[in-house]
Structure formats: structure tokens, C-alpha cells
């Protein structure tokens, strides 16, 4: 069952086909032929195998599997919440945008209503685990989601108050108690 053709043998000027090519499947064959035909790869086959593995990683970009568990429909907050396990062998990680796209297709929702956060990659890579919240509408998300997550999602606006102004406001409010504290804090804004 030799897949090595005479034409390919002539291209590379090799008498015996390398055992690496016998193990290849047809989808990665062209990339491997280019690598093995280089003089450096012929003299040092170990480097050819490493280079081939790198091309395999490029082909494995679409190999992302998403599994959800501990699914809960939260009617009080008008959302679905779940833990998401992402299997991504050969990739460092998967972006939140891509996860949002895939979850939107999976749960027939719009991408803007999906919030993913808290992802941690397992030791050794290849698997990440985090949380996902799918709101019924964007208005419900704005009511419930914390401000920092809305800003990350590109919905809310980040405050433009400097840290020095915040500290001064805090220290002014320290001098008062009760309802006067709120009045002292707002007095500096005028």
C-alpha cells in the first residue's frame, strides 16, 4: 500500500520513499512533500517531522469542540447559564468572539446576548473550561451584567474619571457619615 508515486519520487530525487509519507493521509500530503523535498529535511529527517507537525497545527484550526454541562435556565435573571468545556488540540486557545459565534449557533441566539468569561486552560493545553451566560435580550443583559463585563463586550462606556479624582472624592466622603457622605462626594463634581 505505497502512496508514493513515481512522479513524486522524481520531483524529490529520492530512491526510497520516507516512512513518514506512508503514514500520511491525503489531506496533508502536499504540505509534507514540500517539506521533505528540501535538502535540509532530507539530511535531517527529525526536522522534517517537526516541520510537518507545525503544518498539521495549521490544518487543525477548525478542530474545536464545545461541550456544555451544568446547564441551567434562570428565569429570574432571564438567562441560560452553563459551564463550557472547549477542546482545542493544536491551538493555544479560542477567542471569546469565536466562542460566542459557536454558542450562538448551538443555542439559536444572537451573539451580542452571549457573555463568556472565566476561562482557564488545563495544564498541557488542549482543553479550556469557563462560564457562559446567554440572555434572552440585550436589555436583560444590561440590567444584570456587571459594568466591567459590559465594557469588555463593547456595550457599556468606560468612565473617564482619573484615579486622583476618585481618591479625592473618597477622602472627602470619609469626613461625613450617613446621607451627608453622599452629598460630600457629589459636591466635588460641580
PDB file of C-alpha atoms in Angstrom:
ATOM      1  CA  UNK A   1       0.000   0.000   0.000  1.00  0.00           C
ATOM      2  CA  UNK A   2       2.565   2.533  -1.132  1.00  0.00           C
ATOM      3  CA  UNK A   3       1.090   6.001  -1.804  1.00  0.00           C
ATOM      4  CA  UNK A   4       4.373   7.310  -3.142  1.00  0.00           C
ATOM      5  CA  UNK A   5       4.047   7.866  -6.920  1.00  0.00           C
ATOM      6  CA  UNK A   6       6.938   7.745  -9.406  1.00  0.00           C
ATOM      7  CA  UNK A   7       6.271  11.350 -10.343  1.00  0.00           C
ATOM      8  CA  UNK A   8       6.702  12.428  -6.712  1.00  0.00           C
ATOM      9  CA  UNK A   9       9.847  10.291  -6.423  1.00  0.00           C
ATOM     10  CA  UNK A  10      11.328  12.088  -9.445  1.00  0.00           C
ATOM     11  CA  UNK A  11      10.400  15.507  -8.010  1.00  0.00           C
ATOM     12  CA  UNK A  12      12.404  14.895  -4.863  1.00  0.00           C
ATOM     13  CA  UNK A  13      15.194  12.749  -6.370  1.00  0.00           C
ATOM     14  CA  UNK A  14      14.800  10.148  -3.634  1.00  0.00           C
ATOM     15  CA  UNK A  15      15.256   6.411  -4.320  1.00  0.00           C
ATOM     16  CA  UNK A  16      13.301   5.134  -1.310  1.00  0.00           C
ATOM     17  CA  UNK A  17      10.149   6.843  -0.075  1.00  0.00           C
ATOM     18  CA  UNK A  18      10.424   8.014   3.549  1.00  0.00           C
ATOM     19  CA  UNK A  19       8.317   6.120   6.065  1.00  0.00           C
ATOM     20  CA  UNK A  20       6.739   9.428   7.097  1.00  0.00           C
ATOM     21  CA  UNK A  21       4.943   9.699   3.759  1.00  0.00           C
ATOM     22  CA  UNK A  22       3.491   6.214   4.078  1.00  0.00           C
ATOM     23  CA  UNK A  23       1.785   7.281   7.290  1.00  0.00           C
ATOM     24  CA  UNK A  24       0.382  10.492   5.842  1.00  0.00           C
ATOM     25  CA  UNK A  25      -3.150  10.859   4.786  1.00  0.00           C
ATOM     26  CA  UNK A  26      -4.073  12.598   1.525  1.00  0.00           C
ATOM     27  CA  UNK A  27      -5.122  15.946   3.035  1.00  0.00           C
ATOM     28  CA  UNK A  28      -1.647  16.833   4.358  1.00  0.00           C
ATOM     29  CA  UNK A  29       0.324  15.122   1.601  1.00  0.00           C
ATOM     30  CA  UNK A  30       1.160  18.225  -0.482  1.00  0.00           C
ATOM     31  CA  UNK A  31       2.488  20.164   2.511  1.00  0.00           C
ATOM     32  CA  UNK A  32       4.642  17.224   3.573  1.00  0.00           C
ATOM     33  CA  UNK A  33       6.030  16.764   0.057  1.00  0.00           C
ATOM     34  CA  UNK A  34       7.228  20.364   0.017  1.00  0.00           C
ATOM     35  CA  UNK A  35       8.945  19.849   3.366  1.00  0.00           C
ATOM     36  CA  UNK A  36      10.607  16.574   2.511  1.00  0.00           C
ATOM     37  CA  UNK A  37      11.858  17.848  -0.850  1.00  0.00           C
ATOM     38  CA  UNK A  38      14.009  20.479   0.876  1.00  0.00           C
ATOM     39  CA  UNK A  39      17.691  19.431   1.204  1.00  0.00           C
ATOM     40  CA  UNK A  40      17.724  20.198   4.938  1.00  0.00           C
ATOM     41  CA  UNK A  41      14.770  17.899   5.559  1.00  0.00           C
ATOM     42  CA  UNK A  42      16.428  15.088   3.570  1.00  0.00           C
ATOM     43  CA  UNK A  43      19.627  15.233   5.589  1.00  0.00           C
ATOM     44  CA  UNK A  44      17.886  15.543   8.952  1.00  0.00           C
ATOM     45  CA  UNK A  45      14.525  13.729   8.948  1.00  0.00           C
ATOM     46  CA  UNK A  46      13.786  14.741  12.561  1.00  0.00           C
ATOM     47  CA  UNK A  47      13.471  18.370  11.449  1.00  0.00           C
ATOM     48  CA  UNK A  48      11.137  17.299   8.659  1.00  0.00           C
ATOM     49  CA  UNK A  49       8.838  15.619  11.183  1.00  0.00           C
ATOM     50  CA  UNK A  50       8.808  18.726  13.403  1.00  0.00           C
ATOM     51  CA  UNK A  51       8.074  20.943  10.398  1.00  0.00           C
ATOM     52  CA  UNK A  52       5.291  18.583   9.360  1.00  0.00           C
ATOM     53  CA  UNK A  53       3.745  18.738  12.824  1.00  0.00           C
ATOM     54  CA  UNK A  54       3.681  22.530  12.520  1.00  0.00           C
ATOM     55  CA  UNK A  55       1.779  22.262   9.228  1.00  0.00           C
ATOM     56  CA  UNK A  56      -0.660  19.862  10.910  1.00  0.00           C
ATOM     57  CA  UNK A  57      -1.373  22.520  13.534  1.00  0.00           C
ATOM     58  CA  UNK A  58      -2.247  24.975  10.778  1.00  0.00           C
ATOM     59  CA  UNK A  59      -4.718  22.470   9.317  1.00  0.00           C
ATOM     60  CA  UNK A  60      -6.253  21.720  12.723  1.00  0.00           C
ATOM     61  CA  UNK A  61      -7.544  25.283  13.260  1.00  0.00           C
ATOM     62  CA  UNK A  62     -11.155  24.257  12.763  1.00  0.00           C
ATOM     63  CA  UNK A  63     -10.916  21.305  15.145  1.00  0.00           C
ATOM     64  CA  UNK A  64     -12.597  22.997  18.111  1.00  0.00           C
ATOM     65  CA  UNK A  65     -15.197  21.061  20.091  1.00  0.00           C
ATOM     66  CA  UNK A  66     -17.539  22.804  22.515  1.00  0.00           C
ATOM     67  CA  UNK A  67     -19.351  20.880  25.229  1.00  0.00           C
ATOM     68  CA  UNK A  68     -21.683  22.407  27.789  1.00  0.00           C
ATOM     69  CA  UNK A  69     -22.538  20.988  31.202  1.00  0.00           C
ATOM     70  CA  UNK A  70     -24.421  22.041  34.323  1.00  0.00           C
ATOM     71  CA  UNK A  71     -26.909  23.832  32.070  1.00  0.00           C
ATOM     72  CA  UNK A  72     -29.455  25.899  33.993  1.00  0.00           C
ATOM     73  CA  UNK A  73     -32.323  28.090  32.808  1.00  0.00           C
ATOM     74  CA  UNK A  74     -32.502  31.026  35.207  1.00  0.00           C
ATOM     75  CA  UNK A  75     -35.944  32.616  34.769  1.00  0.00           C
ATOM     76  CA  UNK A  76     -35.345  35.242  37.477  1.00  0.00           C
ATOM     77  CA  UNK A  77     -32.494  36.756  35.503  1.00  0.00           C
ATOM     78  CA  UNK A  78     -33.878  35.785  32.062  1.00  0.00           C
ATOM     79  CA  UNK A  79     -30.825  33.827  31.003  1.00  0.00           C
ATOM     80  CA  UNK A  80     -29.360  30.405  30.411  1.00  0.00           C
ATOM     81  CA  UNK A  81     -26.154  29.692  32.283  1.00  0.00           C
ATOM     82  CA  UNK A  82     -23.681  26.867  31.835  1.00  0.00           C
ATOM     83  CA  UNK A  83     -20.128  25.648  32.153  1.00  0.00           C
ATOM     84  CA  UNK A  84     -18.390  25.389  28.787  1.00  0.00           C
ATOM     85  CA  UNK A  85     -15.620  22.895  28.035  1.00  0.00           C
ATOM     86  CA  UNK A  86     -13.650  23.754  24.895  1.00  0.00           C
ATOM     87  CA  UNK A  87     -11.407  21.111  23.348  1.00  0.00           C
ATOM     88  CA  UNK A  88      -8.808  22.781  21.105  1.00  0.00           C
ATOM     89  CA  UNK A  89      -5.938  20.378  20.358  1.00  0.00           C
ATOM     90  CA  UNK A  90      -3.094  22.024  18.478  1.00  0.00           C
ATOM     91  CA  UNK A  91      -4.278  25.541  19.343  1.00  0.00           C
ATOM     92  CA  UNK A  92      -3.205  27.742  22.233  1.00  0.00           C
ATOM     93  CA  UNK A  93      -6.729  28.972  22.945  1.00  0.00           C
ATOM     94  CA  UNK A  94     -10.053  30.031  21.434  1.00  0.00           C
ATOM     95  CA  UNK A  95     -11.154  33.674  21.411  1.00  0.00           C
ATOM     96  CA  UNK A  96     -14.294  34.844  23.217  1.00  0.00           C
ATOM     97  CA  UNK A  97     -15.641  36.108  19.896  1.00  0.00           C
ATOM     98  CA  UNK A  98     -15.310  32.680  18.289  1.00  0.00           C
ATOM     99  CA  UNK A  99     -16.887  31.024  21.329  1.00  0.00           C
ATOM    100  CA  UNK A 100     -19.773  33.479  21.120  1.00  0.00           C
ATOM    101  CA  UNK A 101     -20.282  32.615  17.441  1.00  0.00           C
ATOM    102  CA  UNK A 102     -20.343  28.884  18.106  1.00  0.00           C
ATOM    103  CA  UNK A 103     -22.619  29.143  21.147  1.00  0.00           C
ATOM    104  CA  UNK A 104     -24.996  31.417  19.205  1.00  0.00           C
ATOM    105  CA  UNK A 105     -25.362  28.744  16.517  1.00  0.00           C
ATOM    106  CA  UNK A 106     -25.685  25.992  19.104  1.00  0.00           C
ATOM    107  CA  UNK A 107     -28.397  27.687  21.180  1.00  0.00           C
ATOM    108  CA  UNK A 108     -30.050  29.696  18.353  1.00  0.00           C
ATOM    109  CA  UNK A 109     -29.370  33.060  19.943  1.00  0.00           C
ATOM    110  CA  UNK A 110     -27.757  36.314  18.855  1.00  0.00           C
ATOM    111  CA  UNK A 111     -24.048  36.715  19.509  1.00  0.00           C
ATOM    112  CA  UNK A 112     -24.470  40.026  21.375  1.00  0.00           C
ATOM    113  CA  UNK A 113     -26.540  38.316  24.109  1.00  0.00           C
ATOM    114  CA  UNK A 114     -23.804  35.781  24.931  1.00  0.00           C
ATOM    115  CA  UNK A 115     -21.246  36.554  27.624  1.00  0.00           C
ATOM    116  CA  UNK A 116     -18.290  34.197  28.133  1.00  0.00           C
ATOM    117  CA  UNK A 117     -15.829  34.628  30.984  1.00  0.00           C
ATOM    118  CA  UNK A 118     -13.562  32.864  33.457  1.00  0.00           C
ATOM    119  CA  UNK A 119     -11.796  30.558  31.007  1.00  0.00           C
ATOM    120  CA  UNK A 120      -8.772  28.641  32.249  1.00  0.00           C
ATOM    121  CA  UNK A 121      -6.635  26.381  30.095  1.00  0.00           C
ATOM    122  CA  UNK A 122      -5.869  22.947  31.521  1.00  0.00           C
ATOM    123  CA  UNK A 123      -2.253  22.030  32.173  1.00  0.00           C
ATOM    124  CA  UNK A 124      -0.701  20.789  28.950  1.00  0.00           C
ATOM    125  CA  UNK A 125      -3.189  22.726  26.816  1.00  0.00           C
ATOM    126  CA  UNK A 126      -5.843  21.392  24.520  1.00  0.00           C
ATOM    127  CA  UNK A 127      -8.754  21.997  26.887  1.00  0.00           C
ATOM    128  CA  UNK A 128     -10.216  25.145  28.441  1.00  0.00           C
ATOM    129  CA  UNK A 129     -13.112  25.485  30.857  1.00  0.00           C
ATOM    130  CA  UNK A 130     -15.172  28.564  31.664  1.00  0.00           C
ATOM    131  CA  UNK A 131     -18.664  30.004  32.025  1.00  0.00           C
ATOM    132  CA  UNK A 132     -21.220  31.257  29.519  1.00  0.00           C
ATOM    133  CA  UNK A 133     -24.389  33.272  30.049  1.00  0.00           C
ATOM    134  CA  UNK A 134     -26.986  33.560  27.292  1.00  0.00           C
ATOM    135  CA  UNK A 135     -29.523  36.317  27.937  1.00  0.00           C
ATOM    136  CA  UNK A 136     -32.973  36.459  26.345  1.00  0.00           C
ATOM    137  CA  UNK A 137     -32.340  40.026  25.174  1.00  0.00           C
ATOM    138  CA  UNK A 138     -29.637  42.676  25.319  1.00  0.00           C
ATOM    139  CA  UNK A 139     -31.767  44.822  27.659  1.00  0.00           C
ATOM    140  CA  UNK A 140     -31.863  41.992  30.223  1.00  0.00           C
ATOM    141  CA  UNK A 141     -28.073  41.686  29.966  1.00  0.00           C
ATOM    142  CA  UNK A 142     -27.618  45.416  30.597  1.00  0.00           C
ATOM    143  CA  UNK A 143     -29.742  45.181  33.748  1.00  0.00           C
ATOM    144  CA  UNK A 144     -27.921  42.205  35.263  1.00  0.00           C
ATOM    145  CA  UNK A 145     -24.347  42.065  33.946  1.00  0.00           C
ATOM    146  CA  UNK A 146     -21.601  43.879  35.870  1.00  0.00           C
ATOM    147  CA  UNK A 147     -20.327  47.069  34.290  1.00  0.00           C
ATOM    148  CA  UNK A 148     -16.824  45.743  33.585  1.00  0.00           C
ATOM    149  CA  UNK A 149     -18.214  42.809  31.591  1.00  0.00           C
ATOM    150  CA  UNK A 150     -20.423  45.124  29.544  1.00  0.00           C
ATOM    151  CA  UNK A 151     -17.358  47.258  28.767  1.00  0.00           C
ATOM    152  CA  UNK A 152     -15.394  44.149  27.697  1.00  0.00           C
ATOM    153  CA  UNK A 153     -18.299  43.151  25.479  1.00  0.00           C
ATOM    154  CA  UNK A 154     -18.267  46.613  23.880  1.00  0.00           C
ATOM    155  CA  UNK A 155     -21.685  47.706  25.189  1.00  0.00           C
ATOM    156  CA  UNK A 156     -21.006  49.972  28.174  1.00  0.00           C
ATOM    157  CA  UNK A 157     -18.841  53.072  28.220  1.00  0.00           C
ATOM    158  CA  UNK A 158     -15.755  53.217  30.389  1.00  0.00           C
ATOM    159  CA  UNK A 159     -15.649  56.047  32.924  1.00  0.00           C
ATOM    160  CA  UNK A 160     -13.188  58.849  32.245  1.00  0.00           C
ATOM    161  CA  UNK A 161     -12.629  59.837  35.879  1.00  0.00           C
ATOM    162  CA  UNK A 162      -8.942  59.742  36.780  1.00  0.00           C
ATOM    163  CA  UNK A 163      -7.664  57.785  39.761  1.00  0.00           C
ATOM    164  CA  UNK A 164      -6.624  61.013  41.528  1.00  0.00           C
ATOM    165  CA  UNK A 165     -10.187  62.365  41.304  1.00  0.00           C
ATOM    166  CA  UNK A 166     -11.559  59.104  42.698  1.00  0.00           C
ATOM    167  CA  UNK A 167      -9.158  59.237  45.658  1.00  0.00           C
ATOM    168  CA  UNK A 168     -10.009  62.865  46.420  1.00  0.00           C
ATOM    169  CA  UNK A 169     -13.720  62.053  46.326  1.00  0.00           C
ATOM    170  CA  UNK A 170     -13.216  59.079  48.650  1.00  0.00           C
ATOM    171  CA  UNK A 171     -11.225  61.144  51.146  1.00  0.00           C
ATOM    172  CA  UNK A 172     -13.829  63.953  51.127  1.00  0.00           C
ATOM    173  CA  UNK A 173     -16.543  61.377  51.880  1.00  0.00           C
ATOM    174  CA  UNK A 174     -14.534  59.993  54.850  1.00  0.00           C
ATOM    175  CA  UNK A 175     -15.220  63.142  56.850  1.00  0.00           C
ATOM    176  CA  UNK A 176     -19.004  62.585  56.898  1.00  0.00           C
ATOM    177  CA  UNK A 177     -21.436  59.846  57.924  1.00  0.00           C
ATOM    178  CA  UNK A 178     -24.835  58.713  56.642  1.00  0.00           C
ATOM    179  CA  UNK A 179     -26.627  60.717  53.951  1.00  0.00           C
ATOM    180  CA  UNK A 180     -24.166  63.609  54.241  1.00  0.00           C
ATOM    181  CA  UNK A 181     -21.447  61.280  52.937  1.00  0.00           C
ATOM    182  CA  UNK A 182     -23.150  61.028  49.510  1.00  0.00           C
ATOM    183  CA  UNK A 183     -23.640  64.819  49.383  1.00  0.00           C
ATOM    184  CA  UNK A 184     -19.953  65.426  50.176  1.00  0.00           C
ATOM    185  CA  UNK A 185     -18.904  63.029  47.416  1.00  0.00           C
ATOM    186  CA  UNK A 186     -21.088  64.766  44.804  1.00  0.00           C
ATOM    187  CA  UNK A 187     -20.024  68.245  45.938  1.00  0.00           C
ATOM    188  CA  UNK A 188     -16.615  67.790  44.311  1.00  0.00           C
ATOM    189  CA  UNK A 189     -18.153  67.111  40.896  1.00  0.00           C
ATOM    190  CA  UNK A 190     -19.545  70.672  40.485  1.00  0.00           C
TER     191      UNK A 190
END
